[in-house]
Coordinates of C-alpha atoms in Angstrom, one line a residue:
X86 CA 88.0 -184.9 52.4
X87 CA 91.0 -186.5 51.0
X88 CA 93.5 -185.2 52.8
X89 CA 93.8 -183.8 56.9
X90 CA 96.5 -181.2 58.7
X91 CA 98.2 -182.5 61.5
X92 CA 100.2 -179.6 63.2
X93 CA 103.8 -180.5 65.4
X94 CA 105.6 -177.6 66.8
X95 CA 107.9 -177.4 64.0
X96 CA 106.1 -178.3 60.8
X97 CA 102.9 -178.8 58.8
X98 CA 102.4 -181.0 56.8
X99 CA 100.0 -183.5 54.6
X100 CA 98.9 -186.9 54.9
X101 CA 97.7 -188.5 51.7
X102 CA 94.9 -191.7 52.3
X103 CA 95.4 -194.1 49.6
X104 CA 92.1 -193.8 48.8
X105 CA 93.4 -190.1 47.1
X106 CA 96.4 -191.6 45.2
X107 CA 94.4 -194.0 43.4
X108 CA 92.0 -191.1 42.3
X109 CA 94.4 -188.8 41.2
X110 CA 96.5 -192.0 39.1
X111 CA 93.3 -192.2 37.2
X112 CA 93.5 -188.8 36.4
X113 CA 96.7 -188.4 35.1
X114 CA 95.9 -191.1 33.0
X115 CA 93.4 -190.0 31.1
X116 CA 94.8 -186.7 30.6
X117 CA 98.2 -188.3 29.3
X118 CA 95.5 -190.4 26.9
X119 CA 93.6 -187.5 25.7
X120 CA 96.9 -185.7 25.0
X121 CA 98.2 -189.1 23.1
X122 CA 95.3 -188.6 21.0
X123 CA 95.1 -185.0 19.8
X124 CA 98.8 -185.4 19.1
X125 CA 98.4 -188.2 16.7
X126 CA 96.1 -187.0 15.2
X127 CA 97.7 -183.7 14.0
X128 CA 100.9 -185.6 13.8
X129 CA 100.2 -186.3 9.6
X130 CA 99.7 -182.7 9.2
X131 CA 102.3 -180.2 9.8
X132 CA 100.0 -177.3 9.2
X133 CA 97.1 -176.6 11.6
X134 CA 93.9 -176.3 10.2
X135 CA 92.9 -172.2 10.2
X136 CA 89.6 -170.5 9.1
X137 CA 89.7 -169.5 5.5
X138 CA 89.3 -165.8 6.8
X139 CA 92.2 -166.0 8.9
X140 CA 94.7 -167.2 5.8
X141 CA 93.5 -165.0 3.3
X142 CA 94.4 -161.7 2.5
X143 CA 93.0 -158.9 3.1
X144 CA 91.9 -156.4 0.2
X145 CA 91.2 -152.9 -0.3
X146 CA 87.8 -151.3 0.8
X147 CA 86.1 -149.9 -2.3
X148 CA 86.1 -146.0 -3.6
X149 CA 83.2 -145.0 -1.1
X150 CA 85.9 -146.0 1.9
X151 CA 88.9 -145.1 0.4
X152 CA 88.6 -143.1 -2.3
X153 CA 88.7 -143.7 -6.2
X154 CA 91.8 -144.2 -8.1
X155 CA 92.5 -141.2 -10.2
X156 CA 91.3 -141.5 -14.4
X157 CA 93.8 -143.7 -16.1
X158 CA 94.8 -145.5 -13.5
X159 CA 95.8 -149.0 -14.3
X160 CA 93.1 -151.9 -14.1
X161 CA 93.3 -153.3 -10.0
X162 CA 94.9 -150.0 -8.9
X163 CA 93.6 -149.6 -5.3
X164 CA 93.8 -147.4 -1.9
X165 CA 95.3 -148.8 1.4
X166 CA 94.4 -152.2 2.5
X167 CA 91.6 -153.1 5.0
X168 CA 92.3 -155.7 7.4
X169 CA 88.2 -155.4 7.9
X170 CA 86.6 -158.7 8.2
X171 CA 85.8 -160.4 5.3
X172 CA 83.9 -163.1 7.3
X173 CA 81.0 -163.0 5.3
X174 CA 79.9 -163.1 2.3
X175 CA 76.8 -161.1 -0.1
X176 CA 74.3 -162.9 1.9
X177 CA 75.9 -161.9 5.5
X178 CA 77.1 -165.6 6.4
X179 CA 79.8 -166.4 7.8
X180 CA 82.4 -168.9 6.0
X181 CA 85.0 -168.6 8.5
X182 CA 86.1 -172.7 7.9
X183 CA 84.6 -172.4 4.1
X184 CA 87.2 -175.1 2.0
X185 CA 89.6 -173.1 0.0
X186 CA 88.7 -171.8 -3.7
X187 CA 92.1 -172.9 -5.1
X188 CA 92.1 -170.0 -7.1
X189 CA 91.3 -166.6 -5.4
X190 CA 89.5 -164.4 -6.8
X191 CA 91.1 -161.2 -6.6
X192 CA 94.6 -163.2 -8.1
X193 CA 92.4 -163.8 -10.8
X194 CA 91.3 -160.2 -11.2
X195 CA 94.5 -159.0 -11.1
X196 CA 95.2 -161.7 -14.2
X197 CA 92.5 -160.1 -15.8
X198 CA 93.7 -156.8 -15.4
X199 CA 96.9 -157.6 -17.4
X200 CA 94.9 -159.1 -20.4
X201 CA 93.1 -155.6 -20.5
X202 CA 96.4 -153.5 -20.6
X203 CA 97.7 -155.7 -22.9
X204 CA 94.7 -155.7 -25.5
X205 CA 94.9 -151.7 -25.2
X206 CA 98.4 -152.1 -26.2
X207 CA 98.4 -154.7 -28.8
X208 CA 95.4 -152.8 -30.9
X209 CA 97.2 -149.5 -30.4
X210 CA 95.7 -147.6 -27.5
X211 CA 96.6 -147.2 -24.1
X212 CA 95.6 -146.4 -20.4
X213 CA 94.7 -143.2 -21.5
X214 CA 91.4 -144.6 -23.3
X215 CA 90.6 -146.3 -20.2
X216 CA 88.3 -145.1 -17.8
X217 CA 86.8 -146.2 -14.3
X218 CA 83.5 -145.5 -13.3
X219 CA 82.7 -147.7 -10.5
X220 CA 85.4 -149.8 -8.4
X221 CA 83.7 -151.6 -5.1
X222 CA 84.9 -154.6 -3.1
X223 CA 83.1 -157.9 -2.8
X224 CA 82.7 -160.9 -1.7
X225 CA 82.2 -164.5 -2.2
X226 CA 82.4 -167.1 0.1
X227 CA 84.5 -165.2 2.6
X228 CA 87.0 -163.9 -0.3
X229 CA 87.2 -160.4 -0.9
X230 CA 87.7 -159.1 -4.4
X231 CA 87.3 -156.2 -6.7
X232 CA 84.9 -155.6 -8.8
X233 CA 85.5 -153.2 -11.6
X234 CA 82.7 -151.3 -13.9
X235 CA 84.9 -148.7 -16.9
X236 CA 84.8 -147.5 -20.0
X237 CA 86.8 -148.2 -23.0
X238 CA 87.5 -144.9 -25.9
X239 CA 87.7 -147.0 -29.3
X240 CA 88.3 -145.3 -32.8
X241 CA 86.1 -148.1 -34.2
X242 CA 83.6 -151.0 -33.9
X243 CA 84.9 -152.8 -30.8
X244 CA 84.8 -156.4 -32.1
X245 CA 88.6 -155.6 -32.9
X246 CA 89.4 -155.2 -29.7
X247 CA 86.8 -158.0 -28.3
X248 CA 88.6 -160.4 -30.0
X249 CA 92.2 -159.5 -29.1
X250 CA 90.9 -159.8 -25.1
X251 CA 89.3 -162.7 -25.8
X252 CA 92.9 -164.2 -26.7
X253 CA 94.6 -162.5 -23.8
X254 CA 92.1 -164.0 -21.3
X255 CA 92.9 -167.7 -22.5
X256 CA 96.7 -166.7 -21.9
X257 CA 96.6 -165.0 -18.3
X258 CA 92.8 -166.1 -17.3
X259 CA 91.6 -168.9 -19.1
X260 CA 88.9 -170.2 -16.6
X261 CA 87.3 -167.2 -17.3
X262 CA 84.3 -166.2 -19.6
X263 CA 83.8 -162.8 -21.9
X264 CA 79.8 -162.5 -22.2
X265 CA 78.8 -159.4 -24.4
X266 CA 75.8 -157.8 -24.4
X267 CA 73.8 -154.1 -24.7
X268 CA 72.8 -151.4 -22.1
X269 CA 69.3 -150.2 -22.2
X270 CA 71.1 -147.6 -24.2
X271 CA 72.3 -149.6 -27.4
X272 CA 75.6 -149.5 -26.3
X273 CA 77.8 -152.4 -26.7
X274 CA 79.1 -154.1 -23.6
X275 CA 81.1 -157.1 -22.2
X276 CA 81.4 -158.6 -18.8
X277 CA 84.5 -160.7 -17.9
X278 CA 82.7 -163.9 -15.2
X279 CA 85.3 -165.8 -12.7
X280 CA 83.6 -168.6 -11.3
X281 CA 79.9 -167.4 -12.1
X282 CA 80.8 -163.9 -10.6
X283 CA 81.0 -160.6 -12.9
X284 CA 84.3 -159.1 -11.9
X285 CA 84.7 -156.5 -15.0
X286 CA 82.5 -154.6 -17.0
X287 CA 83.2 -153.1 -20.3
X288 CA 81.1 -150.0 -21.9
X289 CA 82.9 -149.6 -25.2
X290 CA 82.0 -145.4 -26.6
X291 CA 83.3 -145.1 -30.6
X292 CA 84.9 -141.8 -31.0
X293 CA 83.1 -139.8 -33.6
X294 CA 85.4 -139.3 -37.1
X295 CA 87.1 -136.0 -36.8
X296 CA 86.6 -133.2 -39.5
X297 CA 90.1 -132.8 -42.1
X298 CA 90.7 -129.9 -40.1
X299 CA 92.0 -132.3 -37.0
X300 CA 93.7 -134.7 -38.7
X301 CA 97.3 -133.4 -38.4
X302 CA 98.4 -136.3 -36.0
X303 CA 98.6 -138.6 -39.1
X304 CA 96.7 -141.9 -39.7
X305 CA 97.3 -144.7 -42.0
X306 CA 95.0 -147.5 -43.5
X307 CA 96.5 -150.5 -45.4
X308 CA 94.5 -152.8 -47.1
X309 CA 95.2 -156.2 -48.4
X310 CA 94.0 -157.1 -52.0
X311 CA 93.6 -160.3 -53.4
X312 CA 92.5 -161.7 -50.3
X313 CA 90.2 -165.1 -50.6
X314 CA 92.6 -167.7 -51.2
X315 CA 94.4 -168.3 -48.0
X316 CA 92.6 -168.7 -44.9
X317 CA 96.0 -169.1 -43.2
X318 CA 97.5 -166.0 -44.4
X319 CA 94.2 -164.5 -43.5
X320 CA 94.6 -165.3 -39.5
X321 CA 98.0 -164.0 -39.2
X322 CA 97.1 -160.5 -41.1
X323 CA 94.2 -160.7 -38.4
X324 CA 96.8 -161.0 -35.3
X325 CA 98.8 -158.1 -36.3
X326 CA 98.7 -155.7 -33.4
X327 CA 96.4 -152.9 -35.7
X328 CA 94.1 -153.0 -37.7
X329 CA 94.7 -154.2 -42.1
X330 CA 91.3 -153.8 -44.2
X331 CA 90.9 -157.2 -46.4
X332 CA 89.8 -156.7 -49.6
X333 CA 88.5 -160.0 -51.1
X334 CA 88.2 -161.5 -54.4
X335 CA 85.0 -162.7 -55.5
X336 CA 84.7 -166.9 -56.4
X337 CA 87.5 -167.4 -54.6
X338 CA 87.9 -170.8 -52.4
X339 CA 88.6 -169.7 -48.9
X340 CA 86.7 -166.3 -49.8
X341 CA 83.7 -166.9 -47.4
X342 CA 86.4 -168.6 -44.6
X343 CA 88.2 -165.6 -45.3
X344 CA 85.8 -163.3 -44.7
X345 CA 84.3 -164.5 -41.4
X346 CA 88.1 -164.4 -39.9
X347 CA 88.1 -160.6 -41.1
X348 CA 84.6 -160.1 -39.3
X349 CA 85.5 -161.6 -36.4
X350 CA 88.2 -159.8 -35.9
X351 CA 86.2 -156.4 -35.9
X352 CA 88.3 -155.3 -39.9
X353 CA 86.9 -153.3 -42.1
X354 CA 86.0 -156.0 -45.4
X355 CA 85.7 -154.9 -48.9
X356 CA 84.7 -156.2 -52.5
X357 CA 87.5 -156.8 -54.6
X358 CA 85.8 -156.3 -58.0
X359 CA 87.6 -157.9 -60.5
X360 CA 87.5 -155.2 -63.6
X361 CA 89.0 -155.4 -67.4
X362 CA 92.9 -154.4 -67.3
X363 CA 94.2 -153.0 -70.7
X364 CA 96.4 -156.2 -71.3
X365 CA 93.1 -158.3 -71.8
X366 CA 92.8 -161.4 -73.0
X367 CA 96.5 -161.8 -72.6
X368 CA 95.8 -160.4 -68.5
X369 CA 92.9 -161.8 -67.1
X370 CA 91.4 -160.5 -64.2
X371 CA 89.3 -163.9 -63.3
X372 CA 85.8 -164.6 -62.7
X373 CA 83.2 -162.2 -62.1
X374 CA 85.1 -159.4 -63.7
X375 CA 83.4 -156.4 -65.4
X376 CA 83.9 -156.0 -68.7
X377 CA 83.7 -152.6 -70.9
X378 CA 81.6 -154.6 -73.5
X379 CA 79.0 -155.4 -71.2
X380 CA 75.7 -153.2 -71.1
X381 CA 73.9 -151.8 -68.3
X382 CA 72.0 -155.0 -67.4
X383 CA 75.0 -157.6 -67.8
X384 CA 77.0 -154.8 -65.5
X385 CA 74.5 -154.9 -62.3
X386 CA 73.8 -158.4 -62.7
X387 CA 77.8 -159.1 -62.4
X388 CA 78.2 -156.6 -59.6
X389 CA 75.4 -158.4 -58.0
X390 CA 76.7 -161.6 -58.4
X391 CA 79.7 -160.7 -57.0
X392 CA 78.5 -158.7 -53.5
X393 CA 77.0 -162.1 -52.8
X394 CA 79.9 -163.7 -52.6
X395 CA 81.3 -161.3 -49.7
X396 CA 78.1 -160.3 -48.2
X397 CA 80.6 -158.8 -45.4
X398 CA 82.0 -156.2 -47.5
X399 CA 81.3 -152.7 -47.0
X400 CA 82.6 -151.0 -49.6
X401 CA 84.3 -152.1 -52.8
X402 CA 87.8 -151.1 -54.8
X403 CA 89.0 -152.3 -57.9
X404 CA 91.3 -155.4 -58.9
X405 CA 93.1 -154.7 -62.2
X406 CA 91.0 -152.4 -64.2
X407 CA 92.9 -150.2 -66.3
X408 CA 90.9 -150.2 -69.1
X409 CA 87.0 -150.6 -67.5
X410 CA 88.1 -147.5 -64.5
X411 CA 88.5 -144.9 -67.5
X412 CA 85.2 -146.6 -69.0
X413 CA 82.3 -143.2 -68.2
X414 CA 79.4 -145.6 -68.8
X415 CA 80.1 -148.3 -66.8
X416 CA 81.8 -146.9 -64.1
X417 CA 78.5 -144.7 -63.5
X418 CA 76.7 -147.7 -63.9
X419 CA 78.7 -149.5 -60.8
X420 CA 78.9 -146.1 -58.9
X421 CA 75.4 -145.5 -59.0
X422 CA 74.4 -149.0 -57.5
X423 CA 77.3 -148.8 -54.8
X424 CA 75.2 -145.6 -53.9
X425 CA 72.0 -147.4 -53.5
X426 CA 73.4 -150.1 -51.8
X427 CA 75.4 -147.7 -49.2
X428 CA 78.5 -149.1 -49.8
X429 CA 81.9 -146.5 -50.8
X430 CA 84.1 -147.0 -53.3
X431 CA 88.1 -147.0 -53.1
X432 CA 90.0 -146.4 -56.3
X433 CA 93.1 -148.4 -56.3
X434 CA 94.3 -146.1 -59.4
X435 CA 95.3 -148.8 -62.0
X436 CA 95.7 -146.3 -64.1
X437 CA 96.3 -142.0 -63.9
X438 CA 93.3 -142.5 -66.4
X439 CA 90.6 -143.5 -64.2
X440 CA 87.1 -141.4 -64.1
X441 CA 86.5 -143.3 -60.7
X442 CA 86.2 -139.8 -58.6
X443 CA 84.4 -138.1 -61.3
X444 CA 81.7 -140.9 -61.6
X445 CA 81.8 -141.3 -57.7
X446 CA 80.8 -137.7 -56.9
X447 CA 78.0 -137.5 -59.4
X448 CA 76.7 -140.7 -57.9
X449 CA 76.7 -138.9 -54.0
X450 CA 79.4 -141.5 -53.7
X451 CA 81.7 -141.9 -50.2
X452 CA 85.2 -142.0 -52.2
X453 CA 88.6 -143.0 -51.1
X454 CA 91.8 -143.3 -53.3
X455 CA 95.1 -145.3 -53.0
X456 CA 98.3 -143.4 -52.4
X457 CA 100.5 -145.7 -51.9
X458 CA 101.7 -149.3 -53.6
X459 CA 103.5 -151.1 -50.6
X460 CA 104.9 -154.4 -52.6
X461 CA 105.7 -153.4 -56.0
X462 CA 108.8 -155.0 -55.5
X463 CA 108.4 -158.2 -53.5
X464 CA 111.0 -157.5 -51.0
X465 CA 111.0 -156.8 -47.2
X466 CA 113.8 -153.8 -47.1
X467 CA 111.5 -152.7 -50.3
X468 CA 108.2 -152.7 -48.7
X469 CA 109.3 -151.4 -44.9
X470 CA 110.4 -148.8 -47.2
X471 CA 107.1 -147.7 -48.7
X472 CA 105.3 -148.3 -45.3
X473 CA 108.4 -145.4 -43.9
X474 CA 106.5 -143.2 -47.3
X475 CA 102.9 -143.8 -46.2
X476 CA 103.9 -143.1 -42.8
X477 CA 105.6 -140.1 -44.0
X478 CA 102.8 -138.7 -45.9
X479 CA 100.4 -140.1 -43.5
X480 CA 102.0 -136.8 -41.1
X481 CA 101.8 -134.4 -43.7
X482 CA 98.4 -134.9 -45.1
X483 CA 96.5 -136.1 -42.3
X484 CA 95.7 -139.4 -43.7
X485 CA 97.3 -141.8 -46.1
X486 CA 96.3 -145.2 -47.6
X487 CA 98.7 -148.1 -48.8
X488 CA 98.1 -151.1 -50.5
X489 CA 99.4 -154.5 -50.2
X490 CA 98.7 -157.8 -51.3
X491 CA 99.0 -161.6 -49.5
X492 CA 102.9 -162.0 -50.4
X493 CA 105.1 -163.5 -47.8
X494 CA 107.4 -160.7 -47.9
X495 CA 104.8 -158.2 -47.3
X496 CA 103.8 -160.0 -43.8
X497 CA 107.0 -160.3 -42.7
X498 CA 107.1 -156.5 -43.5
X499 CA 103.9 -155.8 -41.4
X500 CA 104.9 -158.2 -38.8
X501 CA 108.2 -156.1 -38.3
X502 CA 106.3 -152.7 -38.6
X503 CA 104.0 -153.6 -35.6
X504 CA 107.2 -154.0 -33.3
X505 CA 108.1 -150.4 -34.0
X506 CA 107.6 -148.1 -30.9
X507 CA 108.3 -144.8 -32.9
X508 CA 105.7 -145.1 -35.8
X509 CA 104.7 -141.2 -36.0
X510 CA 101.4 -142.2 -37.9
X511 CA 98.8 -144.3 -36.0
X512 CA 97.5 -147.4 -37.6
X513 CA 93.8 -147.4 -38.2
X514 CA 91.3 -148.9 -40.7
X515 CA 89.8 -147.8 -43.5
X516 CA 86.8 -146.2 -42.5
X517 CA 88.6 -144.0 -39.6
X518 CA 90.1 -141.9 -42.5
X519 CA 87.5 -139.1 -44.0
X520 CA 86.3 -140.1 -47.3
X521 CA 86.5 -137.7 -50.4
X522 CA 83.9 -135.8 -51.5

């Protein structure tokens, strides 16, 4: 039509009509335009746009395609890749040109992870009291990630612990969220959210206290006196990397401030009960102290007094008291109500004199008894010495206690003691040791 064949004896060849050229010109015109335009238009933009699902990568398939880790394995530990599509998201749609998260999900998993090895380590356990029960793969808005169900082996009520992740999460994760919560079985739980999804959940178990027969691998419990008056001091004892027991003084100005930083932090809280020391009047033991000229009555309403003031506490040990620990009468008298109230009683032995076990036992008392003084001498050499004896005896008896109180020296001292790597007795508190009977 536009063209015709005329044939010589030589050659063949074409004869264009101008109608042809001016048709094809036209052509080649618009295509050079059209090419113009797609050109300038990626020309501010060095990268070329690409689905979401072809820029992100790929993650593993979950323990029904691949397999489980094995028990113990670190948090994000995972089989061979699958280069599957992850196209679609838990509602089957496809986000293949979805706008970037910013953040991906399983980065931030993996950011997660590291919190929970490092809240293990700093409140003295390890991988080995970690376990996986369910690890399955995900996805949100065309972004694969894990999500991870275990359980967590604690010594102890797990708001210790709790509160450690919580800090570890604002370092490595902070747009995430801890949310506790129960099972249907009363056990305490705690679900780690990234951007409205659950990526981790934590079922904390408590191991049950052992018998004195298997104590032999050593466990120490130090405990604070004269706590109350420093809420300062308080929070640092709180971030040591295991566990201290406070033991706070009644009437105190920071006491209740005090108290709530101890609770928060999941540590054991006791009564200091202020009691007469043999020095009186020229020692005074401050307010709410019992005295060995009080009767029965004045006693209990003193004692009483003074438990509201740390409504936290759990148990109760002595400050001072030479003189009212060796006192039958009113010893029984305090013994006796710590009984009805379910509380223990830890004698801080003032005094070789003290008829606080005797009294205890005939009360059906929970006892425990100081064996070590940690800062006698207000030194640091001094008192990393006496925590070397409480570790020491710690190993051979099973279980040791040591007693401090809030001197700079003796934080510094702790502080030091949790860098240790080769402490042979484990730090725990109070109420992981087996009370006397």
């Amino acid at each position: 039509m536009g063209m015709t064949e005329e044939t010589t004896n030589e050659t063949t060849r074409l004869t264009l009509r101008p109608a042809y050229l001016v048709g094809v010109t036209i052509v080649l015109l618009v295509a050079v335009c059209i090419t113009l335009f797609f050109l300038a238009d990626s020309g501010g933009n060095s990268e070329v746009r690409q689905p979401v699902a072809a820029t992100t990568q790929t993650a593993p398939p979950s323990p029904t395609e691949g397999g489980a880790p094995p028990q113990g394995a670190a948090p994000g530990a995972s089989p061979a890749q699958d280069p599957a599509a992850i196209a679609e998201d838990d509602e089957g749609q496809y986000h293949g040109y979805e706008e970037s998260l910013g953040a991906p999900l399983e980065r931030l998993v993996r950011k997660v992870d590291f919190a929970l090895m490092e809240s293990l380590i700093l409140t003295g356990y390890g991988p080995g009291h970690l376990e996986f029960t369910e690890i399955s793969l995900r996805r949100f808005h065309g972004e694969a990630y894990h999500y991870q169900a275990l359980t967590i082996e604690l010594d102890s009520k797990p708001q210790r612990f709790i509160t450690t992740l919580e800090r570890a999460l604002a370092k490595w994760a902070p747009v995430s969220k801890l949310v506790r919560e129960h099972d249907e079985s009363g056990a305490q739980r705690a679900t780690v959210m990234l951007m409205g999804r659950p990526t981790h959940t934590l079922t904390f178990t408590i191991t049950p206290a052992k018998s004195p027969e298997d104590l032999s691998e050593g466990k120490l419990a130090i405990v604070i006196d004269d706590m109350g008056q420093s809420a300062n001091y308080a929070k640092k004892l709180a971030e040591l990397p295991y566990p201290v027991t406070f033991s706070i003084l009644p009437h105190m100005a920071r006491a209740t401030q005090v108290a709530r930083i101890a609770h928060e932090a999941g540590l054991d809280i006791l009564l200091h009960l202020p009691m007469e020391p043999k020095g009186y009047p020229g020692v005074r033991p401050g307010p709410g102290a019992l005295f060995t000229t009080m009767d029965k009555r004045q006693i209990l309403a003193t004692l009483h007094d003074d438990l509201r003031q740390v409504p936290e506490a759990i148990g109760v040990n002595n400050h001072m008291g030479s003189k009212f620990t060796q006192d039958t009468a009113g010893m029984a008298t305090v013994m006796g109500e710590l009984h009805n109230k379910g509380m223990f009683f830890l004698d801080s032995l003032t005094t070789p004199g003290s008829v606080a076990m005797q009294e205890g036992r005939n009360a059906g008392l929970a006892l425990y008894k100081r064996n070590i003084f940690l800062d006698n001498i207000r030194d640091v050499r001094s008192i990393r010495r006496q925590l070397e004896k409480a570790q020491r005896l710690a190993a051979s008896r099973g279980q040791a206690i040591a007693i401090g109180h809030p001197y700079p020296e003796t934080l510094k001292a702790l502080q030091e003691w949790g860098q240790r790597t080769n402490r042979t007795a484990r730090m725990v508190p109070l109420t992981a040791l087996q009370p006397i009977r």
